Amino acid sequence: MAKFEKFGEFLLKKKVINRKTLSGLLASQRLVKEKIGTIAVKEGLLTEDELADWLAEFMGIPLFDKKFETIEKGILKTVPRKMALKSGVLPVGTDKGGVLLLACAGPVQMSILQNISRMVKKQIKLVLTTPTRLKKMQNLFYSMGYDTSITLAKNSDIDNAGFVIELIDKLLLRAVNMKASDVHVEPGLDDLVVRFRIDGMLAKAETLPYDLANKFISRLKVLAGLDIAEKRRPQDGAFYFKPESLDVDVEGVNVRLSVLPVVHGEKAVIRILPPHDEIIHLDSLGMEAALLESFKKSLTSSHGIVLVTGPTGSGKSTTLYGSLQMLRNETTNITTIEDPVELKIRSVNQTQINSQIDFASALRSILRQDPDIIMVGEIRDSDALRVSLQAAITGHLVLSTLHTNDAPSAVSRLFDMGAEPFLVASSLRAVLAQRLVRVVCPYCGQWSETSDSELSMLRVERVQLPQVKRGKGCDLCNGKGYKGRSGIYEILMVDDAVQRLIMKKATSEQIHDFAVKERGFKNLRKDGILKIKEGTTTPEEIERVTME
Ligand SMILES: [Zn+2]
């Protein structure tokens, strides 16, 4: 360990720590047997990035570019996965002289480096990154690099139980690696089609022989604890997926399975769920600063109702979950009524609707439990609306969603559902409308001139939008040119003047026009154009999601 004591001395010499702190660190080191740098980070003396900076200087090696989270094609194969994981390195590329670059997060034993060098028949150079980033890259690239292609050598494969298990493991691993949200398994006339939904779009992933259908669905049912013999009724279940049959080191995921009888057998949909209590920061959902501030302000109201609107799949629940995570604390009782619970979050009482209880009656029971904040998954009928508004004017903050295209029309939707204008006016705090757009792939996105048709489609002048960023498709975005999604938003804040309009039963247009003229209201399309300017998304995406 002499070397790490020297790193301690190095930090002392650089005045990062003083003599007293160093003695403390050395004392801790004798107890926990970890590296000085690791302990310093754990004790909050340094961040991981600062540690990497100092280590790079200490070891005399360059830093691995922080933004550079992509690696050279085919480079993974140079060092076997097990060896790389054990040695704490990751092959990331070769330099101009053909030297193999290995990313590490600290000193690596000389003997290990000599072994790798002999094996790959190349000289080796280390580049430094943080432990978190190294772990993340190892996870990502080794599981992505895992060959999930499926080959059916002979018919007997199909009868082999192990084959079906491995087939499902490979397909689900591929879905997880590709960040799919759902996997559809659909028996057709003479084949079994597997499709993935990625960034909101369904695409074919595999076509398998029809003979596999039965075994495939049965295996899924076993995993989810469903009745294999029951083939005439829809069934729902859940399981924890980890590809045990494959030699790959990845974290498991929770999935929900639903099976539905169709003409040619049973169709299965597997939903890949986010990790429990995955933290959703409202700041990271793509809301522009002023809008984010208004939305957060509406969430701090002691009572009233805040609505998030948009069609199915527009990211409304993500926004609500992020809001609840922001609002939760020890002194607040937060209760939800959902159908179904999509993300389990700590310190929040989540209730799931079932066939015995509807939204309105669940809400009435919850009100007897002294909640401060109530999240109603969706206001579906006038009954649920009546109870929600009642709760909102009697000292509770109610968060919910509605199916309307824009924020101003939420008001008339509430009227249509039978709400009294004075109730809406006195309870409604804000309406946020949103859509999800696909984000231009950061690896292959490039700026180019905006076309005439794009300008006319968006109804903007060339000077307003001279360039657009587009992805031409690469390995890291599955050739799509897009990677991940972000939101576009508009918000209607209900102040005194808007309240008066609501009392007068003003139309959506009147409310919209007032908000534009007097409150600088920016609609979804305007926000979308802003996102094109920033290079987040493309005109096609904005057109696709804002078409009425
Ligand atoms: Zn790409």
Coordinates of C-alpha atoms and ligand atoms in Angstrom, one line a residue:
M1 CA 0.0 0.0 0.0
A2 CA 3.1 2.2 0.0
K3 CA 1.9 3.8 -3.3
F4 CA -1.4 5.1 -1.9
E5 CA 0.4 6.5 1.2
K6 CA 2.4 8.4 -1.3
F7 CA -0.8 9.6 -3.0
G8 CA -1.7 11.0 0.5
E9 CA 1.6 12.8 0.6
F10 CA 1.0 14.1 -2.9
L11 CA -2.4 15.5 -1.8
L12 CA -0.7 17.1 1.2
K13 CA 2.0 18.7 -1.0
K14 CA -0.7 20.1 -3.3
K15 CA -2.4 21.5 -0.2
V16 CA -5.6 19.6 -1.0
I17 CA -5.5 18.3 2.6
N18 CA -3.5 19.2 5.7
R19 CA -1.3 17.0 7.8
K20 CA -4.1 16.4 10.4
T21 CA -6.6 15.3 7.7
L22 CA -3.9 13.0 6.2
S23 CA -3.4 11.3 9.6
G24 CA -7.1 10.9 9.9
L25 CA -7.3 9.4 6.5
L26 CA -4.4 7.0 7.2
A27 CA -6.1 5.9 10.4
S28 CA -9.4 5.3 8.5
Q29 CA -7.4 3.4 5.9
R30 CA -6.0 1.0 8.5
L31 CA -9.6 0.2 9.5
V32 CA -11.4 -0.1 6.2
K33 CA -8.5 -1.1 4.0
E34 CA -9.5 1.1 1.1
K35 CA -7.5 3.5 -1.0
I36 CA -6.8 7.0 0.4
G37 CA -8.6 8.7 -2.5
T38 CA -11.7 6.5 -2.1
I39 CA -11.9 7.3 1.6
A40 CA -11.3 11.1 0.9
V41 CA -14.3 11.0 -1.5
K42 CA -16.5 9.0 1.0
E43 CA -15.7 11.6 3.7
G44 CA -16.6 14.4 1.4
L45 CA -13.1 15.9 1.2
L46 CA -13.1 15.6 -2.6
T47 CA -15.6 14.9 -5.4
E48 CA -14.9 11.9 -7.7
D49 CA -14.0 14.3 -10.5
E50 CA -11.5 16.2 -8.3
L51 CA -10.0 12.9 -7.3
A52 CA -9.7 11.9 -10.9
D53 CA -7.9 15.2 -11.7
W54 CA -5.4 14.7 -8.9
L55 CA -4.9 11.0 -9.6
A56 CA -4.2 11.7 -13.3
E57 CA -1.6 14.2 -12.3
F58 CA -0.1 11.9 -9.7
M59 CA 0.0 8.9 -12.0
G60 CA 1.2 11.0 -14.9
I61 CA -1.6 9.8 -17.3
P62 CA -4.2 11.7 -19.2
L63 CA -7.9 12.0 -18.2
F64 CA -10.4 10.1 -20.3
D65 CA -12.6 12.9 -21.8
K66 CA -15.6 13.3 -19.5
K67 CA -18.1 13.8 -22.3
F68 CA -16.6 11.0 -24.4
E69 CA -18.8 8.1 -23.3
T70 CA -18.4 6.3 -26.6
I71 CA -15.7 3.8 -27.4
E72 CA -14.0 2.5 -30.5
K73 CA -16.0 -0.1 -32.5
G74 CA -14.8 -3.6 -31.9
I75 CA -12.4 -2.6 -29.2
L76 CA -14.3 -4.5 -26.5
K77 CA -13.3 -7.9 -27.9
T78 CA -9.6 -7.2 -27.3
V79 CA -9.8 -7.8 -23.6
P80 CA -12.1 -10.6 -22.2
R81 CA -14.9 -9.2 -20.1
K82 CA -14.0 -11.1 -16.9
M83 CA -10.4 -10.0 -17.1
A84 CA -11.4 -6.4 -17.6
L85 CA -13.9 -6.4 -14.8
K86 CA -11.4 -8.1 -12.4
S87 CA -8.6 -5.7 -13.3
G88 CA -10.8 -2.6 -13.1
V89 CA -10.2 -1.5 -16.7
L90 CA -12.1 -1.0 -19.9
P91 CA -10.6 -1.0 -23.4
V92 CA -11.7 2.2 -25.0
G93 CA -9.7 2.7 -28.1
T94 CA -6.3 2.8 -29.8
D95 CA -4.1 5.8 -30.4
K96 CA -2.5 6.8 -33.7
G97 CA 0.6 4.6 -32.9
G98 CA -1.6 1.5 -32.4
V99 CA -1.3 1.6 -28.6
L100 CA -4.3 0.2 -26.8
L101 CA -6.0 2.7 -24.4
L102 CA -7.4 1.3 -21.2
A103 CA -9.7 3.4 -19.0
C104 CA -9.1 2.9 -15.3
A105 CA -10.2 4.6 -12.1
G106 CA -6.9 4.4 -10.2
P107 CA -3.5 2.6 -10.2
V108 CA -3.5 -0.8 -11.8
Q109 CA -0.8 -3.4 -10.9
M110 CA 2.0 -3.6 -13.4
S111 CA 1.8 -7.4 -13.7
I112 CA -1.8 -7.1 -14.8
L113 CA -0.9 -4.6 -17.5
Q114 CA 1.9 -6.8 -18.7
N115 CA -0.5 -9.7 -19.0
I116 CA -3.0 -7.8 -21.0
S117 CA -0.2 -6.3 -23.2
R118 CA 1.2 -9.8 -23.9
M119 CA -2.3 -11.1 -24.7
V120 CA -3.4 -8.3 -27.1
K121 CA 0.2 -8.1 -28.5
K122 CA 0.0 -4.3 -28.2
Q123 CA 1.5 -1.7 -26.0
I124 CA -0.8 -0.3 -23.4
K125 CA -1.6 3.2 -22.2
L126 CA -3.9 4.0 -19.2
V127 CA -6.4 6.9 -19.3
L128 CA -8.1 7.9 -16.1
T129 CA -11.8 8.2 -15.3
T130 CA -13.9 8.2 -12.1
P131 CA -15.0 4.9 -10.4
T132 CA -18.7 5.7 -11.1
R133 CA -18.1 6.4 -14.8
L134 CA -15.9 3.3 -15.2
K135 CA -18.5 1.1 -13.6
K136 CA -21.3 2.7 -15.7
M137 CA -19.3 2.2 -19.0
Q138 CA -18.4 -1.4 -18.1
N139 CA -22.0 -2.1 -17.4
L140 CA -23.3 -0.4 -20.5
F141 CA -20.7 -1.6 -23.0
Y142 CA -20.3 -5.1 -21.9
S143 CA -24.0 -5.7 -21.8
M144 CA -24.5 -3.9 -25.1
G145 CA -21.5 -5.8 -26.5
Y146 CA -23.1 -9.1 -25.5
D147 CA -24.3 -10.9 -28.6
T148 CA -28.1 -11.2 -28.3
S149 CA -28.6 -12.3 -31.9
I150 CA -30.7 -15.4 -32.3
T151 CA -30.0 -18.3 -34.5
L152 CA -32.2 -21.3 -35.0
A153 CA -29.8 -24.1 -36.1
K154 CA -32.3 -26.9 -36.3
N155 CA -35.9 -27.7 -35.4
S156 CA -34.9 -29.7 -32.4
D157 CA -33.8 -26.4 -30.8
I158 CA -37.4 -25.4 -30.4
D159 CA -38.2 -28.5 -28.2
N160 CA -35.3 -27.8 -25.9
A161 CA -36.5 -26.0 -22.8
G162 CA -33.1 -24.4 -22.3
F163 CA -33.3 -22.9 -25.7
V164 CA -36.6 -21.0 -25.0
I165 CA -35.2 -19.7 -21.7
E166 CA -32.0 -18.4 -23.4
L167 CA -34.1 -17.0 -26.2
I168 CA -36.2 -15.0 -23.8
D169 CA -33.1 -13.9 -21.8
K170 CA -31.5 -12.7 -25.0
L171 CA -34.5 -10.8 -26.3
L172 CA -35.2 -9.1 -23.0
L173 CA -31.6 -8.2 -22.5
R174 CA -31.5 -6.7 -26.0
A175 CA -34.7 -4.8 -25.1
V176 CA -33.2 -3.4 -21.9
N177 CA -29.9 -2.5 -23.7
M178 CA -31.9 -0.7 -26.3
K179 CA -33.9 1.2 -23.6
A180 CA -37.2 -0.2 -24.8
S181 CA -40.2 0.5 -22.6
D182 CA -42.3 -2.4 -23.9
V183 CA -41.8 -5.7 -25.7
H184 CA -44.7 -7.1 -27.7
V185 CA -44.9 -10.8 -28.5
E186 CA -47.5 -11.4 -31.2
P187 CA -48.5 -14.7 -32.7
G188 CA -49.5 -14.3 -36.4
L189 CA -50.8 -16.7 -39.0
D190 CA -47.5 -18.5 -39.4
D191 CA -44.9 -16.7 -37.3
L192 CA -44.3 -15.1 -33.9
V193 CA -43.3 -11.5 -34.1
V194 CA -41.4 -9.7 -31.4
R195 CA -41.5 -5.9 -31.4
F196 CA -39.9 -3.3 -29.1
R197 CA -41.2 0.1 -28.3
I198 CA -38.2 2.5 -28.1
D199 CA -38.7 6.3 -27.5
G200 CA -42.4 5.8 -28.1
M201 CA -42.1 4.0 -31.5
L202 CA -42.8 0.3 -32.1
A203 CA -40.3 -1.5 -34.3
K204 CA -39.9 -5.2 -35.3
A205 CA -37.0 -6.8 -33.3
E206 CA -37.3 -10.5 -34.4
T207 CA -39.5 -12.9 -36.4
L208 CA -39.6 -16.4 -35.0
P209 CA -41.2 -19.6 -36.1
Y210 CA -44.9 -20.0 -35.0
D211 CA -44.0 -23.3 -33.4
L212 CA -42.3 -21.4 -30.6
A213 CA -45.3 -19.3 -29.7
N214 CA -46.7 -21.7 -27.1
K215 CA -43.5 -22.4 -25.3
F216 CA -42.5 -18.7 -25.4
I217 CA -45.8 -17.5 -23.8
S218 CA -45.8 -20.4 -21.3
R219 CA -42.3 -19.6 -20.1
L220 CA -43.3 -15.9 -19.6
K221 CA -46.4 -17.1 -17.7
V222 CA -44.2 -19.3 -15.4
L223 CA -41.9 -16.3 -14.7
A224 CA -44.8 -14.1 -13.7
G225 CA -46.6 -16.9 -11.7
L226 CA -49.6 -17.0 -14.0
D227 CA -51.8 -20.0 -14.8
I228 CA -50.3 -21.8 -17.9
A229 CA -53.4 -23.8 -18.6
E230 CA -55.6 -20.7 -18.8
K231 CA -55.6 -19.6 -22.4
R232 CA -59.0 -18.0 -22.8
R233 CA -58.8 -15.2 -20.3
P234 CA -56.5 -12.2 -20.1
Q235 CA -54.0 -12.4 -17.2
D236 CA -51.6 -10.0 -15.6
G237 CA -48.5 -10.5 -13.5
A238 CA -45.0 -9.3 -12.8
F239 CA -41.5 -10.6 -12.4
Y240 CA -37.9 -9.6 -11.8
F241 CA -35.8 -10.1 -14.9
K242 CA -32.2 -11.0 -14.8
P243 CA -30.7 -13.0 -17.7
E244 CA -29.4 -15.9 -15.6
S245 CA -28.9 -18.2 -18.6
L246 CA -26.4 -15.8 -20.2
D247 CA -22.8 -15.1 -19.1
V248 CA -23.3 -11.4 -18.7
D249 CA -23.0 -9.1 -15.7
V250 CA -26.0 -6.8 -15.6
E251 CA -28.4 -5.5 -13.0
G252 CA -32.0 -6.9 -13.1
V253 CA -35.1 -5.0 -13.9
N254 CA -38.8 -5.3 -12.8
V255 CA -41.2 -6.1 -15.6
R256 CA -45.0 -6.4 -15.8
L257 CA -46.5 -9.0 -18.0
S258 CA -50.0 -9.0 -19.6
V259 CA -51.3 -11.8 -21.7
L260 CA -54.3 -11.5 -23.9
P261 CA -56.0 -14.3 -26.0
V262 CA -56.0 -13.3 -29.7
V263 CA -57.1 -15.2 -32.9
H264 CA -53.8 -17.1 -33.4
G265 CA -53.0 -17.8 -29.7
E266 CA -52.0 -15.5 -27.0
K267 CA -50.3 -12.1 -27.3
A268 CA -48.0 -11.0 -24.5
V269 CA -46.8 -7.4 -23.6
I270 CA -43.9 -7.0 -21.3
R271 CA -43.5 -3.6 -19.8
I272 CA -40.0 -2.8 -18.5
L273 CA -40.4 -0.8 -15.4
P274 CA -38.0 1.9 -14.0
P275 CA -36.1 1.0 -10.9
H276 CA -38.1 1.6 -7.6
D277 CA -37.9 5.2 -6.5
E278 CA -35.9 6.2 -9.5
I279 CA -35.3 9.9 -8.9
I280 CA -37.0 12.2 -11.4
H281 CA -35.7 15.8 -11.2
L282 CA -38.2 18.3 -12.5
D283 CA -35.2 20.3 -13.7
S284 CA -34.2 17.5 -16.1
L285 CA -37.4 17.1 -18.0
G286 CA -36.7 19.8 -20.5
M287 CA -38.8 22.6 -19.0
E288 CA -37.5 26.1 -19.9
A289 CA -36.4 28.1 -16.8
A290 CA -39.4 30.5 -16.4
L291 CA -41.9 27.8 -17.0
L292 CA -40.2 25.5 -14.5
E293 CA -40.3 28.2 -11.9
S294 CA -44.0 28.9 -12.5
F295 CA -44.8 25.1 -12.3
K296 CA -42.8 24.7 -9.1
K297 CA -44.6 27.7 -7.6
S298 CA -48.0 26.2 -8.4
L299 CA -46.9 23.0 -6.6
T300 CA -46.2 24.9 -3.4
S301 CA -49.8 26.0 -3.1
S302 CA -51.3 24.9 0.2
H303 CA -54.5 23.9 -1.6
G304 CA -56.1 23.9 -5.0
I305 CA -55.6 21.7 -8.1
V306 CA -52.8 21.5 -10.5
L307 CA -53.4 19.7 -13.8
V308 CA -51.0 18.1 -16.3
T309 CA -52.6 17.5 -19.7
G310 CA -51.7 15.7 -22.9
P311 CA -52.5 12.5 -24.8
T312 CA -51.5 9.1 -23.7
G313 CA -47.7 8.6 -23.7
S314 CA -46.9 12.3 -23.4
G315 CA -45.0 11.9 -20.1
K316 CA -47.7 13.2 -17.7
S317 CA -47.0 10.6 -15.0
T318 CA -43.3 11.2 -15.1
T319 CA -44.0 14.9 -14.4
L320 CA -46.4 14.0 -11.6
Y321 CA -43.9 11.6 -10.0
G322 CA -41.1 14.2 -10.2
S323 CA -43.5 16.7 -8.5
L324 CA -44.3 14.2 -5.7
Q325 CA -40.6 13.5 -5.1
M326 CA -40.0 17.2 -4.9
L327 CA -42.9 17.7 -2.5
R328 CA -42.3 14.8 -0.1
N329 CA -41.0 15.4 3.3
E330 CA -41.4 14.1 6.9
T331 CA -44.3 16.5 7.7
T332 CA -46.4 16.0 4.7
N333 CA -48.9 13.2 4.1
I334 CA -49.0 12.4 0.4
T335 CA -51.4 9.8 -1.0
T336 CA -52.0 8.7 -4.5
I337 CA -54.8 6.9 -6.4
E338 CA -53.4 5.3 -9.5
D339 CA -54.4 2.8 -12.2
P340 CA -51.8 1.3 -12.3
V341 CA -49.0 2.4 -10.0
E342 CA -46.2 2.9 -12.5
L343 CA -43.3 3.9 -10.2
K344 CA -43.1 3.1 -6.5
I345 CA -41.8 6.0 -4.5
R346 CA -40.7 6.2 -1.0
S347 CA -42.6 8.1 1.7
V348 CA -45.7 8.3 -0.5
N349 CA -48.9 6.2 0.1
Q350 CA -49.8 4.8 -3.2
T351 CA -53.2 3.2 -3.8
Q352 CA -54.0 1.1 -6.8
I353 CA -57.5 1.1 -8.3
N354 CA -59.1 -2.3 -8.8
S355 CA -62.4 -3.7 -9.9
Q356 CA -63.9 -3.3 -6.4
I357 CA -63.1 0.4 -6.0
D358 CA -63.3 3.4 -8.4
F359 CA -61.5 6.7 -8.3
A360 CA -64.3 8.6 -6.6
S361 CA -64.9 6.1 -3.7
A362 CA -61.1 5.7 -3.2
L363 CA -60.8 9.4 -3.0
R364 CA -63.5 9.7 -0.4
S365 CA -61.8 7.1 1.8
I366 CA -58.4 8.8 1.4
L367 CA -59.9 12.2 2.5
R368 CA -60.8 10.6 5.8
Q369 CA -57.1 9.8 6.3
D370 CA -56.0 13.5 6.6
P371 CA -53.9 13.8 3.5
D372 CA -52.1 17.1 2.6
I373 CA -51.4 16.3 -1.0
I374 CA -53.4 13.9 -3.2
M375 CA -52.3 12.7 -6.6
V376 CA -55.3 11.4 -8.7
G377 CA -53.8 9.4 -11.6
E378 CA -56.5 10.6 -14.0
I379 CA -59.8 12.5 -13.6
R380 CA -62.0 10.2 -15.7
D381 CA -65.5 11.0 -14.9
S382 CA -67.7 13.7 -13.3
D383 CA -67.9 11.8 -10.0
A384 CA -64.1 11.8 -9.6
L385 CA -64.0 15.4 -10.7
R386 CA -66.6 16.5 -8.1
V387 CA -64.7 14.8 -5.2
S388 CA -61.3 16.2 -6.5
L389 CA -62.6 19.8 -6.6
Q390 CA -64.2 19.4 -3.2
A391 CA -60.8 18.2 -1.8
A392 CA -59.0 21.1 -3.5
I393 CA -61.2 23.8 -1.9
T394 CA -61.1 22.2 1.5
G395 CA -57.4 22.6 2.2
H396 CA -55.7 19.9 0.0
L397 CA -53.4 20.2 -2.9
V398 CA -54.7 17.9 -5.7
L399 CA -52.5 16.9 -8.6
S400 CA -54.0 15.1 -11.6
T401 CA -54.0 14.6 -15.3
L402 CA -56.6 15.3 -18.0
H403 CA -56.8 14.3 -21.7
T404 CA -56.8 17.7 -23.5
N405 CA -54.6 18.9 -26.3
D406 CA -53.5 22.2 -24.7
A407 CA -53.6 24.0 -21.4
P408 CA -56.4 26.6 -22.0
S409 CA -58.9 23.9 -23.1
A410 CA -58.6 22.1 -19.8
V411 CA -61.0 24.7 -18.4
S412 CA -63.7 24.0 -20.9
R413 CA -63.1 20.3 -20.5
L414 CA -63.8 20.7 -16.7
F415 CA -67.0 22.5 -17.6
D416 CA -68.0 19.7 -20.0
M417 CA -67.5 17.3 -17.2
G418 CA -70.0 19.2 -15.1
A419 CA -67.9 21.4 -12.9
E420 CA -69.3 24.8 -11.8
P421 CA -67.4 27.8 -13.0
F422 CA -66.9 29.2 -9.5
L423 CA -65.5 25.9 -8.2
V424 CA -63.0 25.7 -11.1
A425 CA -62.1 29.4 -10.7
S426 CA -61.4 29.1 -7.0
S427 CA -59.6 25.8 -7.1
L428 CA -57.5 25.7 -10.3
R429 CA -53.9 26.9 -9.8
A430 CA -52.2 25.9 -13.0
V431 CA -52.5 23.7 -16.1
L432 CA -49.4 22.3 -17.7
A433 CA -49.7 20.8 -21.2
Q434 CA -46.9 18.6 -22.5
R435 CA -45.7 16.2 -25.2
L436 CA -42.6 14.0 -25.5
V437 CA -40.2 14.5 -28.5
R438 CA -37.3 12.3 -29.5
V439 CA -33.9 13.8 -28.8
V440 CA -31.4 14.1 -31.6
C441 CA -28.6 11.5 -31.1
P442 CA -25.6 13.2 -29.4
Y443 CA -23.2 10.8 -31.2
C444 CA -24.3 11.4 -34.8
G445 CA -26.2 14.7 -34.7
Q446 CA -25.0 17.4 -37.0
W447 CA -26.2 20.9 -37.9
S448 CA -27.4 21.6 -41.3
E449 CA -29.5 24.2 -43.1
T450 CA -33.2 24.3 -42.4
S451 CA -35.2 23.3 -45.5
D452 CA -37.9 25.5 -47.0
S453 CA -40.6 22.9 -46.3
E454 CA -39.5 22.8 -42.7
L455 CA -39.8 26.5 -42.4
S456 CA -43.3 26.6 -43.9
M457 CA -44.3 23.7 -41.8
L458 CA -43.3 25.5 -38.6
R459 CA -44.5 28.9 -40.0
V460 CA -41.2 30.6 -39.2
E461 CA -38.7 32.8 -41.2
R462 CA -35.3 31.6 -42.1
V463 CA -33.6 34.2 -39.9
Q464 CA -35.5 32.7 -36.9
L465 CA -34.3 29.2 -37.6
P466 CA -31.3 29.0 -40.0
Q467 CA -30.1 25.6 -38.9
V468 CA -31.4 22.3 -37.6
K469 CA -29.5 19.5 -35.9
R470 CA -30.2 16.0 -37.2
G471 CA -28.8 12.6 -36.6
K472 CA -27.9 10.4 -39.6
G473 CA -28.1 7.2 -37.5
C474 CA -25.2 5.3 -35.8
D475 CA -24.6 2.2 -33.7
L476 CA -25.4 4.0 -30.5
C477 CA -28.9 5.1 -31.6
N478 CA -29.7 1.9 -33.4
G479 CA -29.5 3.8 -36.7
K480 CA -32.5 6.0 -35.7
G481 CA -30.7 9.3 -35.4
Y482 CA -32.5 9.9 -32.1
K483 CA -31.6 8.8 -28.6
G484 CA -33.9 9.3 -25.6
R485 CA -36.8 11.7 -25.2
S486 CA -37.5 15.1 -23.7
G487 CA -40.6 17.2 -23.1
I488 CA -42.1 20.3 -24.7
Y489 CA -44.5 22.3 -22.5
E490 CA -46.9 25.2 -22.1
I491 CA -48.3 26.4 -18.8
L492 CA -51.4 28.4 -18.0
M493 CA -51.1 30.0 -14.5
V494 CA -54.5 30.9 -13.0
D495 CA -54.3 34.4 -11.5
D496 CA -57.1 36.8 -10.5
A497 CA -57.7 37.9 -14.1
V498 CA -57.8 34.3 -15.4
Q499 CA -60.1 33.4 -12.5
R500 CA -62.5 36.2 -13.6
L501 CA -62.5 34.8 -17.1
I502 CA -63.3 31.3 -15.8
M503 CA -66.1 32.7 -13.7
K504 CA -67.6 34.3 -16.8
K505 CA -67.4 30.8 -18.5
A506 CA -64.9 32.2 -21.1
T507 CA -64.1 29.9 -24.0
S508 CA -60.7 28.2 -24.5
E509 CA -59.9 30.7 -27.2
Q510 CA -60.7 33.7 -25.0
I511 CA -58.5 32.3 -22.2
H512 CA -55.7 31.5 -24.7
D513 CA -55.8 35.0 -26.3
F514 CA -55.8 36.7 -23.0
A515 CA -52.8 34.7 -21.8
V516 CA -50.9 35.3 -25.0
K517 CA -51.6 39.1 -24.9
E518 CA -51.3 39.8 -21.2
R519 CA -49.2 37.1 -19.7
G520 CA -46.7 36.2 -22.5
F521 CA -48.1 32.7 -22.8
K522 CA -45.9 30.5 -25.1
N523 CA -47.7 27.5 -26.6
L524 CA -46.3 24.0 -27.2
R525 CA -45.2 24.8 -30.7
K526 CA -43.3 27.9 -29.7
D527 CA -41.5 25.8 -27.0
G528 CA -40.9 23.2 -29.6
I529 CA -39.2 25.7 -32.0
L530 CA -37.0 26.7 -29.0
K531 CA -36.0 23.1 -28.6
I532 CA -35.2 22.8 -32.3
K533 CA -33.0 25.9 -32.0
E534 CA -31.1 24.4 -29.1
G535 CA -30.5 21.3 -31.2
T536 CA -32.6 19.0 -28.9
T537 CA -35.0 17.9 -31.5
T538 CA -36.1 18.3 -35.1
P539 CA -39.0 20.0 -37.0
E540 CA -40.5 16.5 -37.9
E541 CA -40.7 15.6 -34.2
I542 CA -42.4 18.9 -33.3
E543 CA -44.8 18.5 -36.2
R544 CA -45.6 14.9 -35.2
V545 CA -46.5 15.7 -31.6
T546 CA -48.3 19.0 -32.0
M547 CA -50.5 18.0 -35.0
E548 CA -54.1 18.5 -33.9
Ligands
ZN1 ZN -26.6 8.2 -33.5

